[in-house]
CSV table of C-alpha atoms in Angstrom, one decimal:
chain,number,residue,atom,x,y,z
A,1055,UNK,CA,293.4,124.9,198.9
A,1056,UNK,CA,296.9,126.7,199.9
A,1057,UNK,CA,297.9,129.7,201.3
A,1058,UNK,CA,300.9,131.2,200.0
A,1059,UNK,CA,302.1,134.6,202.0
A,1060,UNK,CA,306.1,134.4,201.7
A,1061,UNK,CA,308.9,137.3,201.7
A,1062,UNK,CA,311.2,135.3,199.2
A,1063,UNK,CA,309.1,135.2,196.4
A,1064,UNK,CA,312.0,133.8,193.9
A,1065,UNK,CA,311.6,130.3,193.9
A,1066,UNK,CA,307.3,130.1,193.5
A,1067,UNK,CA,308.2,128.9,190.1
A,1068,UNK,CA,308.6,125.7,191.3
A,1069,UNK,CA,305.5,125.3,193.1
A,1070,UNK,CA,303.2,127.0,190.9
A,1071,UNK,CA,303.0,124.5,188.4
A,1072,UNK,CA,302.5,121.5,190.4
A,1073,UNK,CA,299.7,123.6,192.3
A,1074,UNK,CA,297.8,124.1,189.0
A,1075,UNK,CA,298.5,120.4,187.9
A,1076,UNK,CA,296.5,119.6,190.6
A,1077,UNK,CA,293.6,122.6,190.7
A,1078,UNK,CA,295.2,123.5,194.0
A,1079,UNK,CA,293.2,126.7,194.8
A,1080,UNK,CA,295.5,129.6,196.2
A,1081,UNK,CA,294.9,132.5,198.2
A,1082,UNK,CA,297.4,135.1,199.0
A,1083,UNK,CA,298.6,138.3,200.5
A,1084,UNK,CA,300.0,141.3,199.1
A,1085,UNK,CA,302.9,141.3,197.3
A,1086,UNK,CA,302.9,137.3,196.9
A,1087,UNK,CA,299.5,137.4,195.0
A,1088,UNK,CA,301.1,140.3,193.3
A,1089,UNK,CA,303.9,138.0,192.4
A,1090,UNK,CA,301.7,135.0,191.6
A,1091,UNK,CA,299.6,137.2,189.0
A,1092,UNK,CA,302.6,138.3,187.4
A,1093,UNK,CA,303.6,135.1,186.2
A,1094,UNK,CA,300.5,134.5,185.1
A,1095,UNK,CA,299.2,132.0,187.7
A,1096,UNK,CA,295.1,132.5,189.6
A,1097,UNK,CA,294.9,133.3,193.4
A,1098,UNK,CA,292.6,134.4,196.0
A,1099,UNK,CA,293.8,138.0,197.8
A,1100,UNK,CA,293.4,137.5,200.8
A,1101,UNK,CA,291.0,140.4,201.8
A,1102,UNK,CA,288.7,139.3,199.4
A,1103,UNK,CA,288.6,135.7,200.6
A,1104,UNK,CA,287.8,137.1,204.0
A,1105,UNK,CA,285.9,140.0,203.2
A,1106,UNK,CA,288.2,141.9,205.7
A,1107,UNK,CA,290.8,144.7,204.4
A,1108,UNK,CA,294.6,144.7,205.1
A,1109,UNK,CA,294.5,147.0,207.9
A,1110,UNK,CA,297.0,148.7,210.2
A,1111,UNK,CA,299.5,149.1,207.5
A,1112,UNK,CA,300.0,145.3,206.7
A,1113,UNK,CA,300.4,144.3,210.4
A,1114,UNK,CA,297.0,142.7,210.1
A,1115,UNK,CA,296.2,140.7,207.0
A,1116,UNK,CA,295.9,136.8,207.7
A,1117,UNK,CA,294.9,137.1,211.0
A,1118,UNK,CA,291.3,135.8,210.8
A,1119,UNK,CA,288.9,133.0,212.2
A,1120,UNK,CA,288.1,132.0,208.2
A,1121,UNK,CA,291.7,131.5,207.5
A,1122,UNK,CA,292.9,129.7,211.1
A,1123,UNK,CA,289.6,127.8,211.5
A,1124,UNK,CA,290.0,126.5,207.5
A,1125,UNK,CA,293.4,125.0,208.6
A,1126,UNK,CA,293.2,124.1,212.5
A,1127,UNK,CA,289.7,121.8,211.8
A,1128,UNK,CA,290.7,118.5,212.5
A,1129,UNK,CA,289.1,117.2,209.4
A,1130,UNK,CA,288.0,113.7,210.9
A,1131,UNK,CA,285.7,116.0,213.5
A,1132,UNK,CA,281.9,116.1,213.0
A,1133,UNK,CA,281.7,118.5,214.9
A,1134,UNK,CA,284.6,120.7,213.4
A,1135,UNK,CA,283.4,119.8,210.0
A,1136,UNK,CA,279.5,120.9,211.3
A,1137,UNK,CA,280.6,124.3,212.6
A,1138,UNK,CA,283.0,125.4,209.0
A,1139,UNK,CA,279.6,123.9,207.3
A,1140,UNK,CA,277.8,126.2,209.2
A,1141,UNK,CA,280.0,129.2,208.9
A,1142,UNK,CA,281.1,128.7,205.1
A,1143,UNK,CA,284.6,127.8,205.8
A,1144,UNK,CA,286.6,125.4,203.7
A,1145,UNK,CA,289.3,124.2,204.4
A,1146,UNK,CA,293.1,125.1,203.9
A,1147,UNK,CA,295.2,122.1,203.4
A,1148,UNK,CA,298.6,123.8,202.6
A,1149,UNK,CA,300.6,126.9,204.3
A,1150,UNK,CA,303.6,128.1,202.4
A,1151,UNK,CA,305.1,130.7,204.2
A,1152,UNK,CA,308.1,132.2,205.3
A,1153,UNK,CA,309.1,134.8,207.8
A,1154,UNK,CA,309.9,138.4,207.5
A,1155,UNK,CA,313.6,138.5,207.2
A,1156,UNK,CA,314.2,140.3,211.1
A,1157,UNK,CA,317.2,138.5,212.0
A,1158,UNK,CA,319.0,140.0,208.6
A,1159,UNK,CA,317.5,143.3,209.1
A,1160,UNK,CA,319.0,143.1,212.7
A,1161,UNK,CA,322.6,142.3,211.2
A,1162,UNK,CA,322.1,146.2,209.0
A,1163,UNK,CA,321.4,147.9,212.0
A,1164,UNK,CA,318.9,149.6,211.0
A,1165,UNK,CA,316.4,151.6,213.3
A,1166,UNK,CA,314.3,150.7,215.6
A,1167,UNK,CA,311.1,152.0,214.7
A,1168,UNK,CA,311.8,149.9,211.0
A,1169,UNK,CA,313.2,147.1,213.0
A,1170,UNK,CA,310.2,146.3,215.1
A,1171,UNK,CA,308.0,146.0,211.6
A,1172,UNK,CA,310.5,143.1,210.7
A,1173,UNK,CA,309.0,141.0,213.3
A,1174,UNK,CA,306.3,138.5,211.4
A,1175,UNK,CA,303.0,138.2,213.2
A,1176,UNK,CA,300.9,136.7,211.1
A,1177,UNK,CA,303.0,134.2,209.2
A,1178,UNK,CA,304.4,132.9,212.3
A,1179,UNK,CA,300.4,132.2,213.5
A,1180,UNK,CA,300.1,130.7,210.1
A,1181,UNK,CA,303.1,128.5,210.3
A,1182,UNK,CA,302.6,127.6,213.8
A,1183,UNK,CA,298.9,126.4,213.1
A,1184,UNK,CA,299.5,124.8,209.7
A,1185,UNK,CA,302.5,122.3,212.0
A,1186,UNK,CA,300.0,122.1,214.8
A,1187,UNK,CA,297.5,120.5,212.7
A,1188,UNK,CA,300.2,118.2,210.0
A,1189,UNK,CA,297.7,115.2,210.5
A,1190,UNK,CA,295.4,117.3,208.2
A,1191,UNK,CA,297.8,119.8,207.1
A,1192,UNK,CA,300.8,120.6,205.0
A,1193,UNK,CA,303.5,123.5,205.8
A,1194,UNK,CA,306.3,124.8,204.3
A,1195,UNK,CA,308.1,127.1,205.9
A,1196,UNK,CA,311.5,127.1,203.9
A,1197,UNK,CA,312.2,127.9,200.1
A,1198,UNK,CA,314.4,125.1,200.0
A,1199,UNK,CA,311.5,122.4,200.7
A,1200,UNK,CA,309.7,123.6,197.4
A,1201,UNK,CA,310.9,120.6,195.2
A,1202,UNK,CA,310.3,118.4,198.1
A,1203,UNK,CA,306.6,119.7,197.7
A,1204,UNK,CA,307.1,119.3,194.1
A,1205,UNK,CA,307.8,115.8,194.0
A,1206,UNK,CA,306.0,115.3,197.2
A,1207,UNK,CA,302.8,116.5,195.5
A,1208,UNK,CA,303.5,114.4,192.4
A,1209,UNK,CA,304.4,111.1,194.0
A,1210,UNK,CA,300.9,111.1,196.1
A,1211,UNK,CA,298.6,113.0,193.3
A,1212,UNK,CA,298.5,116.3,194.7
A,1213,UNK,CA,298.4,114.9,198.1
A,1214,UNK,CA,300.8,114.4,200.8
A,1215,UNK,CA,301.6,111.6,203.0
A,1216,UNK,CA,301.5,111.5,207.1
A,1217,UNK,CA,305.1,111.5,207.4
A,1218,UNK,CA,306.4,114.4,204.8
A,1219,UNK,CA,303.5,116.2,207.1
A,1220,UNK,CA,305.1,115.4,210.2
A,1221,UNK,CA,309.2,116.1,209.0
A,1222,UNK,CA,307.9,119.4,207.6
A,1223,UNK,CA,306.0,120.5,211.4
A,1224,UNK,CA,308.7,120.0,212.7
A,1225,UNK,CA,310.8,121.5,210.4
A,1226,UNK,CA,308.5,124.7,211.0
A,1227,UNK,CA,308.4,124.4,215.1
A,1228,UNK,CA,312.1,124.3,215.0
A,1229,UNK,CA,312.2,127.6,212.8
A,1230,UNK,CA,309.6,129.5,214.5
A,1231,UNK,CA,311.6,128.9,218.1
A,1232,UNK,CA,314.8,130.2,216.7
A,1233,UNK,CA,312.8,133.0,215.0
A,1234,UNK,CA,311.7,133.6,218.3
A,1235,UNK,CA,314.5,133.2,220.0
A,1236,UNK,CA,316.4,136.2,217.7
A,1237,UNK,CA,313.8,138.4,218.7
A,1238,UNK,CA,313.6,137.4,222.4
A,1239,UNK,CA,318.2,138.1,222.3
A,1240,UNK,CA,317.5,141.4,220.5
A,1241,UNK,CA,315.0,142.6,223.3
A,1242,UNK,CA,316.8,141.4,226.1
């Protein structure tokens, strides 16, 4: 299972495939599962797979127990594995996100008020939990490691091996700290 909640969407061609090759079930926000259904691919919205509306206007949509617990279980855990039993969680076992663009909004000078909705909640929680957990978990956090995944996903039969987990966490720690780090220079 994958979630797939990204502001570049040009370059899901390259994934889409290799997720349906494999029955790779995906669920997905907004305008990406728009995006998905347009080219003709099946996802999940994410409301629906947690029974819990956008709400807020967008600023909450992937924040939710089903979707963190279904990737942060440490799958090797009875007890983890006893509690998503228990609650009817399965897991997720690949993030592709990306972040809101804020540090090119910042560069148009746009206003503030329009600024401060360019700061990514969510798919930072999602990225940062996905690389917390890369013993179980994959993430991709940049459009350029799709045909990485690609061939990743091929080599290993639409699976992915320890160290390709590991590169890619820390690909996604490193971008989430200069993500933050734009922000944290704008505000100071």
């Amino acid at each position: 299972r994958a979630i797939i909640s990204v502001s570049d969407k040009s370059n899901l061609k390259l994934i889409l495939p290799i997720l349906k090759k494999f029955n790779i079930e995906i669920i997905s926000s907004g305008g990406s599962s728009k995006k998905i259904r347009s080219m003709k691919y099946n996802c999940i919205e994410v409301s629906n797979y947690t029974e819990f509306s956008e709400m807020l206007d967008g600023r909450v949509k992937t924040l939710h127990p089903k979707i963190h617990a279904g990737i942060l279980n440490i799958r090797k855990n009875k007890k983890h594995r006893k509690e998503l039993k228990k609650k009817n969680i399965p897991n997720i076992d690949l993030v592709i996100v990306d972040l809101y663009p804020f540090e090119k909004k910042l560069k148009e000078k746009i206003k503030f008020h329009k600024l401060i909705e360019q700061i990514d909640i969510g798919g930072s929680t999602l990225i940062r939990s996905a690389a917390k957990n890369f013993v179980d978990v994959t993430v991709i956090s940049n459009i350029d490691d799709y045909p990485n995944l690609s061939k990743e996903l091929m080599s290993n039969k639409g699976s992915t091996t320890i160290k390709f987990r590991e590169l890619m966490s820390a690909k996604a720690f490193s971008l989430t700290a200069y993500y933050d780090s734009i922000i944290s220079n704008w505000l100071n």
